[in-house]
Each structure stands twice: as structure tokens, then as C-alpha cells.
PDB file of C-alpha atoms in Angstrom:
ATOM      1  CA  UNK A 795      -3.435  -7.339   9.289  1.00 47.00           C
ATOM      2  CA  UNK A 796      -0.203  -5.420   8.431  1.00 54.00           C
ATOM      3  CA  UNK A 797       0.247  -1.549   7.808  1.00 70.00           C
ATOM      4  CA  UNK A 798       0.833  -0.109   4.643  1.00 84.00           C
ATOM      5  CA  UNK A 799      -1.518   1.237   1.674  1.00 92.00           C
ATOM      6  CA  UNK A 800      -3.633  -1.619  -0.041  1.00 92.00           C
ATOM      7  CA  UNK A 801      -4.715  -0.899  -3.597  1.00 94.00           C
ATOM      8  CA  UNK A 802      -7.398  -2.053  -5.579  1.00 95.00           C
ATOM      9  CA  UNK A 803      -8.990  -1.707  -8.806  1.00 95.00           C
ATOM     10  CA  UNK A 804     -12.411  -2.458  -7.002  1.00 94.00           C
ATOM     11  CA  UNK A 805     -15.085  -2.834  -9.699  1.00 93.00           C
ATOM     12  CA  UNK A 806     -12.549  -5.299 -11.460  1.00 94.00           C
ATOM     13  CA  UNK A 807     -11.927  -7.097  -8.658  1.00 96.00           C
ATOM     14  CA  UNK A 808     -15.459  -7.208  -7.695  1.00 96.00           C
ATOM     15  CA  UNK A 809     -16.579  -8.171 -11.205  1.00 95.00           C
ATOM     16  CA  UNK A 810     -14.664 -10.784 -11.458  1.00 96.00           C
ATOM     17  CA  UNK A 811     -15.697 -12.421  -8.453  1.00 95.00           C
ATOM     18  CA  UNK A 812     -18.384 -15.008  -8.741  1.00 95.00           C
ATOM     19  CA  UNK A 813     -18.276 -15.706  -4.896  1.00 97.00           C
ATOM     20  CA  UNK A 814     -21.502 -14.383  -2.750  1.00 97.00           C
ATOM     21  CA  UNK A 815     -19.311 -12.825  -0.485  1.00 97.00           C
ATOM     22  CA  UNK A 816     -15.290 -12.297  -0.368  1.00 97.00           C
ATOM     23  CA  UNK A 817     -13.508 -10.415   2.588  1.00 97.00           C
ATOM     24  CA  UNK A 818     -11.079  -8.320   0.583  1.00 97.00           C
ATOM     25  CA  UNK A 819      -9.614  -6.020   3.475  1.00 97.00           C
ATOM     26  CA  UNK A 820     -10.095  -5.997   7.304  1.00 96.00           C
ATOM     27  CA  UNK A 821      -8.701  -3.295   9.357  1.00 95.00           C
ATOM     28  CA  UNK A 822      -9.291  -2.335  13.478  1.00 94.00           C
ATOM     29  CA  UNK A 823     -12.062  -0.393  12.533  1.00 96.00           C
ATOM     30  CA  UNK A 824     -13.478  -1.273   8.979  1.00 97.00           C
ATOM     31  CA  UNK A 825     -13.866  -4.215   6.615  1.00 98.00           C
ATOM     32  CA  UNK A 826     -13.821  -4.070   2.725  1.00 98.00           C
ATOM     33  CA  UNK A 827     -16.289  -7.073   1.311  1.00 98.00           C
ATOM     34  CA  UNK A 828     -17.310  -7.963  -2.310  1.00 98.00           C
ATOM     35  CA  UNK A 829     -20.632  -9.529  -3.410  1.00 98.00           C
ATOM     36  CA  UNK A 830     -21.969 -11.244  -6.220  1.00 98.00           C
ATOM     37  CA  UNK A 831     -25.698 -11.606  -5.705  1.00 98.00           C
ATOM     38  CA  UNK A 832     -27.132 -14.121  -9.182  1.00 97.00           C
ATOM     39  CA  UNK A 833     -29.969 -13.216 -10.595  1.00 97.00           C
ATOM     40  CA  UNK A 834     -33.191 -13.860  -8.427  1.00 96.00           C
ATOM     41  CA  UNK A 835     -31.027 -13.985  -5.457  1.00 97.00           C
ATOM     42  CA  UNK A 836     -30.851 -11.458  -2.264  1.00 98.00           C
ATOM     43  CA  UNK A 837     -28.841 -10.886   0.357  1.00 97.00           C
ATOM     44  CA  UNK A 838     -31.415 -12.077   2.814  1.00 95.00           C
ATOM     45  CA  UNK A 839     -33.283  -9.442   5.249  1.00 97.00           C
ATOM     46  CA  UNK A 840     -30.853  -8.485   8.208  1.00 96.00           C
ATOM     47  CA  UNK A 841     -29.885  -6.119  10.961  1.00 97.00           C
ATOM     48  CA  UNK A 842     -26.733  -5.653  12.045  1.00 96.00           C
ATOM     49  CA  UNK A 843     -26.392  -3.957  15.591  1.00 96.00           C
ATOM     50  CA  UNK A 844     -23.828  -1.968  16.212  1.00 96.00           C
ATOM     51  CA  UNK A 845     -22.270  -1.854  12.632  1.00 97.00           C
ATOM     52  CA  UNK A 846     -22.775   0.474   9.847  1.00 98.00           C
ATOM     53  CA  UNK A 847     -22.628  -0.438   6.164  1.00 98.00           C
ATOM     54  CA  UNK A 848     -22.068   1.427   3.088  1.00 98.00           C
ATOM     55  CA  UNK A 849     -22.817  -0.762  -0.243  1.00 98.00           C
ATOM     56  CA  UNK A 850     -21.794   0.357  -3.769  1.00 98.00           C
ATOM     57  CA  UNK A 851     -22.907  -1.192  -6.814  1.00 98.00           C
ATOM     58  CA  UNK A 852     -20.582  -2.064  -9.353  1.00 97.00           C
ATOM     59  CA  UNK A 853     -22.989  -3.558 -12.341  1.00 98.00           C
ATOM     60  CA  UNK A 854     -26.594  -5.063 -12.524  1.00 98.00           C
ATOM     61  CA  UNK A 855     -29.933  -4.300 -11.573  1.00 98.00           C
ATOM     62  CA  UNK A 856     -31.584  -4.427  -7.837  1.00 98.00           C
ATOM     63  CA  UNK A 857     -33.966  -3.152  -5.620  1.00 98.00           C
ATOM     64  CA  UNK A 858     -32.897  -1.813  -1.817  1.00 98.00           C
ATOM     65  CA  UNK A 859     -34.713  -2.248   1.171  1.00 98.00           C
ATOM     66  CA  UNK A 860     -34.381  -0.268   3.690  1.00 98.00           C
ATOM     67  CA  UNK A 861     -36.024   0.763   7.028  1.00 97.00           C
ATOM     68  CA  UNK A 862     -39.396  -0.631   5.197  1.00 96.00           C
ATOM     69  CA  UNK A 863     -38.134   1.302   2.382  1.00 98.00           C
ATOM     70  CA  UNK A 864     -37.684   0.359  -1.241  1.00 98.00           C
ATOM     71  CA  UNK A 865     -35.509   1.746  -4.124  1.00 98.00           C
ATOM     72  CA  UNK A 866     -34.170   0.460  -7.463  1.00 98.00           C
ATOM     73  CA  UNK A 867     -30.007   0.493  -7.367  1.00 98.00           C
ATOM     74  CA  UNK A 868     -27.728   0.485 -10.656  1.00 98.00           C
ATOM     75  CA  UNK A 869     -24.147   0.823 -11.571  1.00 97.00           C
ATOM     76  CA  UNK A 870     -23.240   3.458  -9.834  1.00 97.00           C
ATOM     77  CA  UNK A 871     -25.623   3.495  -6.971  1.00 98.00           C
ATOM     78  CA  UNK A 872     -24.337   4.459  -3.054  1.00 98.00           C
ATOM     79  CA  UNK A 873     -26.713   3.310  -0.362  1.00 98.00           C
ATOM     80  CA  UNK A 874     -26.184   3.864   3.719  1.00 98.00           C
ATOM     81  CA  UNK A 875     -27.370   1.726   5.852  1.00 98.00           C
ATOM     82  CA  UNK A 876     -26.817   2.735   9.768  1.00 98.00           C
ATOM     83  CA  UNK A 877     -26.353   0.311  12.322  1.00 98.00           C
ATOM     84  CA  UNK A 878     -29.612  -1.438  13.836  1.00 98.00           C
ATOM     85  CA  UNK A 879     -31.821  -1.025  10.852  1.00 98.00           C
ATOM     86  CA  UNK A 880     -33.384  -3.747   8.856  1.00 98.00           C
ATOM     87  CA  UNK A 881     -32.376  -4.246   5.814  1.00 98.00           C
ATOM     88  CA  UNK A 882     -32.127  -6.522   2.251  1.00 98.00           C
ATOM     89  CA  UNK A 883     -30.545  -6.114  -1.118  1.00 98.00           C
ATOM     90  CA  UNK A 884     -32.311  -7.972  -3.986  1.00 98.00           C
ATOM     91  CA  UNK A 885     -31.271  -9.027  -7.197  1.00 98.00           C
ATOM     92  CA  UNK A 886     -33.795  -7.980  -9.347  1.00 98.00           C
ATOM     93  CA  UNK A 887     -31.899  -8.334 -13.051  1.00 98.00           C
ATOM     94  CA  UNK A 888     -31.076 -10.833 -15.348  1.00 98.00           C
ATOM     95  CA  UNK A 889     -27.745 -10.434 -14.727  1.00 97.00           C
ATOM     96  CA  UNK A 890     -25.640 -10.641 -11.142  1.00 98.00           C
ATOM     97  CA  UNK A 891     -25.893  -7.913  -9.022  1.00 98.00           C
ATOM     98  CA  UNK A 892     -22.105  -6.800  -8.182  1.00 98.00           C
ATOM     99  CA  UNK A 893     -21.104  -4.748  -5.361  1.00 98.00           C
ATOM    100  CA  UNK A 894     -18.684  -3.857  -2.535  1.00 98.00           C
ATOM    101  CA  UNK A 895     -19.381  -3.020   1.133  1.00 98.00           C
ATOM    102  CA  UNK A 896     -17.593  -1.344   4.107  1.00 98.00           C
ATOM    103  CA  UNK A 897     -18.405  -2.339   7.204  1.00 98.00           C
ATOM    104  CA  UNK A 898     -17.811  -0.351  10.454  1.00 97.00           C
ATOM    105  CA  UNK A 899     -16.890  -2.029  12.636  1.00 97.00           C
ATOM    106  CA  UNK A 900     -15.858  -5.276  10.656  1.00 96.00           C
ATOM    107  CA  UNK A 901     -18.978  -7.354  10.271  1.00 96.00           C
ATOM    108  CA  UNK A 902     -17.059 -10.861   8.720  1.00 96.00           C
ATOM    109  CA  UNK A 903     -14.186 -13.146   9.575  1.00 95.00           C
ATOM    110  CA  UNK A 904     -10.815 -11.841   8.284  1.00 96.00           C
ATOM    111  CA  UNK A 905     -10.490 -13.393   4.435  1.00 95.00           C
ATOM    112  CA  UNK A 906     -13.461 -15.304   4.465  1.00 96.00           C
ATOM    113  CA  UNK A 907     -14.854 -16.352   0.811  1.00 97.00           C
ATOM    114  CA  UNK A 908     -18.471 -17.618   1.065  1.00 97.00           C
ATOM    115  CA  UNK A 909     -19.364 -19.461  -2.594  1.00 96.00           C
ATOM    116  CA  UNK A 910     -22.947 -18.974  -1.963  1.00 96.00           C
ATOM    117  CA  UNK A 911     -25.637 -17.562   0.240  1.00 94.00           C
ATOM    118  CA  UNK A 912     -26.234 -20.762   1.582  1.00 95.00           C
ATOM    119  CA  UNK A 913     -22.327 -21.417   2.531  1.00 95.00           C
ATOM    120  CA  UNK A 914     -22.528 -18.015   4.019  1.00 95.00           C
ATOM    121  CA  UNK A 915     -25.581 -18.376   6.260  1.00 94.00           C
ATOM    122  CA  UNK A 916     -23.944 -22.310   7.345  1.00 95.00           C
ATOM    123  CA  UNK A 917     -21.189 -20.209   8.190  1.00 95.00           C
ATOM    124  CA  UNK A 918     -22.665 -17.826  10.081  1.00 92.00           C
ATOM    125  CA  UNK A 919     -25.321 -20.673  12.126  1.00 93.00           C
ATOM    126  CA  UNK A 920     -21.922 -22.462  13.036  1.00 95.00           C
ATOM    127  CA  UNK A 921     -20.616 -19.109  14.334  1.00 93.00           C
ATOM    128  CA  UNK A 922     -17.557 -19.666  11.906  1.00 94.00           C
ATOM    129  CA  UNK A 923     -18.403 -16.161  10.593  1.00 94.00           C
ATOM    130  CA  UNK A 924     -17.005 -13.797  13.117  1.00 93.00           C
ATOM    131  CA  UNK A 925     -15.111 -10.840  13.292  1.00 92.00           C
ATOM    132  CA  UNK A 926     -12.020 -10.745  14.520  1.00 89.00           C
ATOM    133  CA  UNK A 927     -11.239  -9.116  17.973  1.00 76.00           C
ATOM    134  CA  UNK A 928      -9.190  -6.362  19.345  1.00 52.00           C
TER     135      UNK A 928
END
């Protein structure tokens, strides 16, 4: 992690990403993560204690759930999710379902790129997923 202004051109970078999950940016206090969900995939249901996440969506179609409630999310869409409540994102399209995150704190290991959903959760069960610490 060194100081200095990083720049990105986001929904490019996110779009052309065909990785589940890529660690763009970690800082002391927030991490920058792009997703590419395929079509009839999902994040998977999850809570994450102690961290809130903010999720953009750069292109397809999906539903939210959050806190037991459920929403449709497009191109364009913001959704909040505060720390300790249960959520899922699910690809509900044809299409992937593109988006970036911020995590606060971070949530992932510094630079890690996660193919699928399935790499990610091996990576998480070996705890080869963590944030880095202070």
C-alpha cells in the first residue's frame, strides 16, 4: 500500500473483468473490489460483522437481498449494506451481473483475484482470504 491518488475508469475496468472477484485497491480503512457474477450465479448469502459494504452496479440485471428484503438492481443501481446484516446479490439476467464494492473496513486479502465463486469460497474455508492487518 503506497500513498498517492489511484485512478480508475471503474465500469471499464470492472467490465472487463471476467473474474468473480478482483481486489482492485486496499487502503487502512477501505477496500475497492470488482465482481463479475454469470448469469444464474449469486454471491452467496452472507454477513459480514463489523464491515460495511457499498455495491454499485455497472451492467446486467439482479435482484438484492437484503435484511429479508428483496429488490431488482440495474446499471446504475447503489445499494448499502451495514455491517452485521444478512445479505445476497443474485444474478438474475442473461447476461453477467457487473459491479464494484467498497468495503469498510477491508473485507479481502490485498490483490486477491478469485476466478470463480467456488475459488473464492476455497479461499476463504482455507482462511487464505484475509484482510490484511494494521
Amino acid at each position: 500500500m503506497c500513498p498517492g491518488m489511484e485512478h480508475f475508469t471503474i465500469a471499464t475496468v470492472a467490465e472487463k473483468s471476467p473474474d468473480f472477484r478482483r481486489v482492485l485497491w486496499t487502503g487502512k480503512n477501505t477496500q475497492l473490489v470488482i465482481m463479475t457474477i454469470p448469469a444464474g450465479g449469486e454471491i452467496g448469502e452472507e454477513v459480514h460483522e463489523g464491515i460495511d459494504q457499498i455495491l454499485t452496479f455497472v451492467s446486467g440485471t439482479g435482484e438484492a437481498r437484503v435484511a429479508g428484503e428483496k429488490r431488482e438492481v440495474v446499471q446504475g443501481d447503489l445499494v448499502v449494506v451495514p455491517a452485521g446484516t444478512k445479505h445476497n446479490f443474485v444474478n438474475t439476467g442473461p447476461n453477467p451481473l457487473v459491479l464494484y464494492t467498497v468495503y469498510g473496513p477491508p473485507e479481502h486479502a490485498d490483490q486477491a483475484v478469485h476466478r470463480t465463486k467456488e475459488e473464492a469460497d476455497a479461499a476463504e474455508a482455507a482462511g487464505k482470504d484475509e484482510p490484511p492487518t494494521s
